[in-house]
Amino acid sequence: MSSNRRREFSLRQDEIIEFLMADYSDNEEGLVLDEEDQTFLEQDIETGISTVEIEPGSASPEENIIENQQPSSNVPYFNWRKNSYSPHNFCEMEGYNFGEVHIFDQTSDTELTPVKIFNAATGFEKLVEEIIVRESIRYAHQNGRSFTLTDEEDKAFFGMNFVMVYHCLPTFRSYWSTDPDMGVPYIANVMPINCFEEIRTNLHFSDNSNEPNRTDPFYDRAFKIRPVIDHFNHAFQRAMANTKTQAIDEHMIKFKGHNIMRQYVKNKPIKRAFKMWCRACSSTGYLFQFDLYTGKKRGGTETGLGESVVLQLSESLQGIGCEI
């Protein structure tokens, strides 16, 4: 059992000055040690002395370097891959008229009615003539049904559906009801219910013969409505030039039916819906471009969801100088 002994010693003033002004080195030969310090020092020296034999290694220096570079089990190892991504250049284009309205360029009429503005902004007549009527007739013939449809009949069909959105009844057949408290002559007088049902049954927007295999990694789940999405995106951007400041965000379309693309978001006001990615003017809310979220991509290199959406919707803005 060791005892804590306190040793007292005195120094003269000249010794203190000598210690303060002295230039000490690491050499221990000049140290003044008493008997106890000398004993401890000799024990440390005897304990620290040992014989070490160094044998020549069997591996070459290059092999030792490679071995030392191998990650240990406790250190994470990252395998970096090359990416062909190139940053988008959003430099400002000289002479670009941000937010210029081109609706007046779509029609020669000096007086614009709401219907004319709707047709100019959406290209509705072109959509009916070049996509809906043609593909609906093709779809009926592919299924062995005799079916004819004119542009005016198709426009009337969509007009009736617009009214049904805000004038809701239990079923669409209720609009042709003979009950005075149920029937809607404003709709029933446009076309018979049999004609309405026939158009509704054969309504189509794409050619099924061009549909890719569902096992294809790049299969588009929105193939059935992709021509309509592309048409509206082109029409919206043609009706008005891009504004300086824009925003990209999601938009939910309420839907409670069964569909693989339907999303369920627990903490959203609309929990079951189709999710749309939208690029719109940040001040007016005018929609320039949108796309339907169809789920995680199965093919190709996919970046983060938010990053891929922003890059996709802002691809047409390169060189203009917009702010997202």
Short mmCIF file of C-alpha atoms in Angstrom, two decimals, residues 61-293:
data_model
loop_
_atom_site.label_atom_id
_atom_site.label_comp_id
_atom_site.label_asym_id
_atom_site.label_seq_id
_atom_site.Cartn_x
_atom_site.Cartn_y
_atom_site.Cartn_z
CA PRO A 61 5.10 -2.90 -51.58
CA GLU A 62 2.37 -2.61 -54.21
CA GLU A 63 0.41 -5.49 -52.65
CA ASN A 64 0.74 -3.93 -49.21
CA ILE A 65 -0.70 -0.65 -50.52
CA ILE A 66 -3.68 -2.42 -52.10
CA GLU A 67 -4.29 -4.41 -48.93
CA ASN A 68 -4.23 -1.27 -46.81
CA GLN A 69 -6.77 0.37 -49.08
CA GLN A 70 -9.39 -2.31 -48.48
CA PRO A 71 -12.15 -0.93 -46.25
CA SER A 72 -12.50 -2.38 -42.80
CA SER A 73 -15.76 -3.82 -41.55
CA ASN A 74 -16.50 -0.69 -39.51
CA VAL A 75 -15.85 1.83 -42.29
CA PRO A 76 -18.60 2.35 -44.93
CA TYR A 77 -17.53 1.74 -48.51
CA PHE A 78 -19.03 3.82 -51.34
CA ASN A 79 -19.10 2.58 -54.92
CA TRP A 80 -19.31 5.72 -57.07
CA ARG A 81 -20.88 5.51 -60.51
CA LYS A 82 -20.52 7.90 -63.40
CA ASN A 83 -23.65 9.87 -64.32
CA SER A 84 -24.28 11.49 -67.67
CA TYR A 85 -26.31 14.30 -66.10
CA SER A 86 -25.59 17.77 -67.41
CA PRO A 87 -27.00 20.81 -65.57
CA HIS A 88 -29.76 22.77 -67.24
CA ASN A 89 -28.83 26.24 -68.41
CA PHE A 90 -31.53 28.75 -67.50
CA CYS A 91 -29.77 31.85 -68.81
CA GLU A 92 -32.12 34.63 -69.82
CA MET A 93 -33.13 34.85 -73.48
CA GLU A 94 -32.99 38.31 -74.98
CA GLY A 95 -36.25 39.64 -76.40
CA TYR A 96 -38.48 37.00 -74.77
CA ASN A 97 -41.90 38.43 -73.85
CA PHE A 98 -42.75 36.82 -70.52
CA GLY A 99 -46.46 36.20 -69.94
CA GLU A 100 -47.59 37.42 -73.37
CA VAL A 101 -51.13 36.18 -74.15
CA HIS A 102 -51.50 34.51 -77.55
CA ILE A 103 -55.21 33.69 -77.41
CA PHE A 104 -55.97 36.50 -79.83
CA ASP A 105 -53.63 34.83 -82.32
CA GLN A 106 -55.77 31.66 -82.27
CA THR A 107 -58.92 33.36 -83.58
CA SER A 108 -59.74 36.12 -86.05
CA ASP A 109 -62.78 37.34 -84.10
CA THR A 110 -62.44 40.73 -82.46
CA GLU A 111 -65.02 39.89 -79.78
CA LEU A 112 -64.09 36.92 -77.63
CA THR A 113 -66.84 35.00 -75.90
CA PRO A 114 -66.19 32.53 -73.07
CA VAL A 115 -66.66 29.63 -75.49
CA LYS A 116 -64.15 31.09 -77.96
CA ILE A 117 -61.61 31.70 -75.18
CA PHE A 118 -62.09 28.11 -73.97
CA ASN A 119 -61.53 26.72 -77.47
CA ALA A 120 -58.46 28.92 -78.03
CA ALA A 121 -56.86 28.07 -74.66
CA THR A 122 -57.50 24.32 -74.80
CA GLY A 123 -57.55 23.57 -78.52
CA PHE A 124 -60.78 21.68 -77.83
CA GLU A 125 -61.98 21.52 -81.42
CA LYS A 126 -58.65 20.10 -82.58
CA LEU A 127 -58.74 17.56 -79.75
CA VAL A 128 -62.20 16.38 -80.81
CA GLU A 129 -61.45 16.21 -84.52
CA GLU A 130 -57.95 14.70 -84.52
CA ILE A 131 -57.97 12.48 -81.44
CA ILE A 132 -61.30 11.68 -79.79
CA VAL A 133 -63.56 11.07 -82.82
CA ARG A 134 -60.90 9.17 -84.76
CA GLU A 135 -59.77 6.94 -81.88
CA SER A 136 -63.32 6.26 -80.64
CA ILE A 137 -64.39 5.00 -84.07
CA ARG A 138 -61.18 2.95 -84.35
CA TYR A 139 -61.77 1.39 -80.91
CA ALA A 140 -65.34 0.38 -81.81
CA HIS A 141 -64.24 -1.22 -85.09
CA GLN A 142 -61.38 -3.09 -83.35
CA ASN A 143 -64.02 -4.67 -81.11
CA GLY A 144 -66.34 -5.56 -84.01
CA ARG A 145 -68.95 -2.87 -83.36
CA SER A 146 -70.53 -0.62 -85.97
CA PHE A 147 -70.22 2.93 -84.71
CA THR A 148 -70.30 6.40 -86.23
CA LEU A 149 -69.58 9.71 -84.54
CA THR A 150 -69.47 13.27 -85.82
CA ASP A 151 -67.56 16.21 -84.40
CA GLU A 152 -70.77 18.00 -83.38
CA GLU A 153 -72.11 14.92 -81.58
CA ASP A 154 -68.88 14.55 -79.66
CA LYS A 155 -68.87 18.24 -78.66
CA ALA A 156 -72.47 17.90 -77.47
CA PHE A 157 -71.51 14.81 -75.47
CA PHE A 158 -68.76 16.69 -73.60
CA GLY A 159 -71.01 19.72 -73.11
CA MET A 160 -73.57 17.48 -71.41
CA ASN A 161 -70.86 16.07 -69.14
CA PHE A 162 -69.78 19.60 -68.17
CA VAL A 163 -73.34 20.33 -67.01
CA MET A 164 -73.50 17.04 -65.11
CA VAL A 165 -70.46 18.10 -63.08
CA TYR A 166 -72.33 20.89 -61.26
CA HIS A 167 -75.88 19.51 -61.68
CA CYS A 168 -75.43 16.19 -59.89
CA LEU A 169 -78.00 13.37 -59.84
CA PRO A 170 -77.77 9.82 -58.42
CA THR A 171 -77.08 8.23 -61.85
CA PHE A 172 -76.51 9.60 -65.33
CA ARG A 173 -79.72 7.88 -66.48
CA SER A 174 -81.65 10.09 -64.05
CA TYR A 175 -81.19 13.06 -66.40
CA TRP A 176 -83.57 11.37 -68.87
CA SER A 177 -86.11 10.45 -66.19
CA THR A 178 -89.78 11.19 -66.90
CA ASP A 179 -90.34 12.17 -63.27
CA PRO A 180 -90.82 15.94 -63.07
CA ASP A 181 -88.65 16.19 -59.95
CA MET A 182 -85.78 14.19 -61.47
CA GLY A 183 -85.46 14.67 -65.24
CA VAL A 184 -83.38 17.50 -66.72
CA PRO A 185 -84.81 18.60 -70.11
CA TYR A 186 -81.75 20.79 -70.73
CA ILE A 187 -79.74 17.58 -71.15
CA ALA A 188 -82.41 15.15 -72.30
CA ASN A 189 -83.34 17.32 -75.29
CA VAL A 190 -79.77 17.34 -76.66
CA MET A 191 -79.61 13.64 -77.59
CA PRO A 192 -81.38 10.39 -76.64
CA ILE A 193 -79.97 8.35 -73.79
CA ASN A 194 -79.11 5.44 -76.11
CA CYS A 195 -76.89 7.69 -78.22
CA PHE A 196 -75.23 9.08 -75.08
CA GLU A 197 -74.51 5.58 -73.77
CA GLU A 198 -73.11 4.46 -77.12
CA ILE A 199 -70.63 7.36 -77.19
CA ARG A 200 -69.74 6.73 -73.57
CA THR A 201 -69.05 3.05 -74.26
CA ASN A 202 -66.77 3.66 -77.24
CA LEU A 203 -65.01 6.78 -75.96
CA HIS A 204 -61.27 6.34 -76.52
CA PHE A 205 -58.14 8.50 -76.85
CA SER A 206 -55.38 6.19 -78.15
CA ASP A 207 -54.80 3.33 -80.54
CA ASN A 208 -54.68 0.05 -78.62
CA SER A 209 -52.64 -1.58 -81.38
CA ASN A 210 -49.71 0.70 -80.50
CA GLU A 211 -49.79 -0.09 -76.78
CA PRO A 212 -46.42 -1.50 -75.63
CA ASN A 213 -46.09 -4.71 -73.67
CA ARG A 214 -46.98 -4.26 -70.01
CA THR A 215 -43.82 -6.15 -69.01
CA ASP A 216 -41.68 -3.52 -70.73
CA PRO A 217 -39.63 -1.63 -68.08
CA PHE A 218 -40.52 1.64 -69.83
CA TYR A 219 -44.24 0.88 -70.09
CA ASP A 220 -46.39 3.99 -69.64
CA ARG A 221 -49.36 3.30 -67.41
CA ALA A 222 -50.99 6.49 -68.70
CA PHE A 223 -50.80 5.26 -72.31
CA LYS A 224 -54.61 5.38 -72.70
CA ILE A 225 -54.74 9.13 -72.03
CA ARG A 226 -51.20 10.18 -73.01
CA PRO A 227 -52.37 11.86 -76.29
CA VAL A 228 -54.79 14.03 -74.30
CA ILE A 229 -52.11 15.04 -71.77
CA ASP A 230 -49.68 15.95 -74.54
CA HIS A 231 -52.37 17.92 -76.39
CA PHE A 232 -53.32 20.05 -73.38
CA ASN A 233 -49.69 20.72 -72.43
CA HIS A 234 -49.02 21.99 -75.94
CA ALA A 235 -52.24 24.04 -76.02
CA PHE A 236 -51.64 25.71 -72.64
CA GLN A 237 -48.11 26.78 -73.56
CA ARG A 238 -49.26 27.99 -76.97
CA ALA A 239 -52.02 30.17 -75.47
CA MET A 240 -49.64 32.15 -73.25
CA ALA A 241 -45.88 32.60 -73.12
CA ASN A 242 -44.00 31.44 -70.03
CA THR A 243 -43.99 33.85 -67.13
CA LYS A 244 -40.83 34.91 -65.32
CA THR A 245 -41.60 33.15 -62.02
CA GLN A 246 -43.16 29.69 -61.91
CA ALA A 247 -43.83 27.00 -59.34
CA ILE A 248 -43.94 23.20 -59.51
CA ASP A 249 -46.18 21.32 -57.10
CA GLU A 250 -48.61 18.45 -56.83
CA HIS A 251 -52.37 18.54 -57.40
CA MET A 252 -54.79 15.87 -56.22
CA ILE A 253 -57.83 14.77 -58.28
CA LYS A 254 -60.30 13.05 -55.99
CA PHE A 255 -61.02 9.46 -56.98
CA LYS A 256 -62.33 6.57 -54.86
CA GLY A 257 -62.55 3.93 -57.57
CA HIS A 258 -60.14 1.06 -58.21
CA ASN A 259 -57.06 1.95 -60.23
CA ILE A 260 -53.39 1.06 -59.87
CA MET A 261 -52.41 4.72 -60.24
CA ARG A 262 -54.65 5.92 -57.43
CA GLN A 263 -52.68 7.29 -54.48
CA TYR A 264 -53.56 7.15 -50.79
CA VAL A 265 -52.06 9.93 -48.68
CA LYS A 266 -53.18 9.71 -45.08
CA ASN A 267 -52.42 13.28 -43.98
CA LYS A 268 -53.89 15.03 -47.04
CA PRO A 269 -57.37 16.65 -47.16
CA ILE A 270 -58.02 14.51 -50.24
CA LYS A 271 -56.72 11.12 -49.16
CA ARG A 272 -57.60 8.97 -52.21
CA ALA A 273 -56.87 10.60 -55.52
CA PHE A 274 -54.82 10.74 -58.69
CA LYS A 275 -51.68 12.79 -58.17
CA MET A 276 -50.80 15.35 -60.82
CA TRP A 277 -47.48 17.21 -61.08
CA CYS A 278 -48.12 20.76 -62.28
CA ARG A 279 -45.98 23.67 -63.46
CA ALA A 280 -47.87 26.94 -63.18
CA CYS A 281 -47.36 30.69 -62.94
CA SER A 282 -46.51 31.50 -59.32
CA SER A 283 -48.58 34.72 -59.31
CA THR A 284 -51.69 33.90 -61.40
CA GLY A 285 -51.81 30.10 -61.15
CA TYR A 286 -52.06 29.66 -64.94
CA LEU A 287 -51.21 26.05 -65.76
CA PHE A 288 -48.44 25.57 -68.33
CA GLN A 289 -47.72 21.86 -68.02
CA PHE A 290 -48.88 18.83 -66.04
CA ASP A 291 -48.28 15.11 -65.85
CA LEU A 292 -49.93 12.19 -64.13
CA TYR A 293 -47.93 10.37 -61.46
#
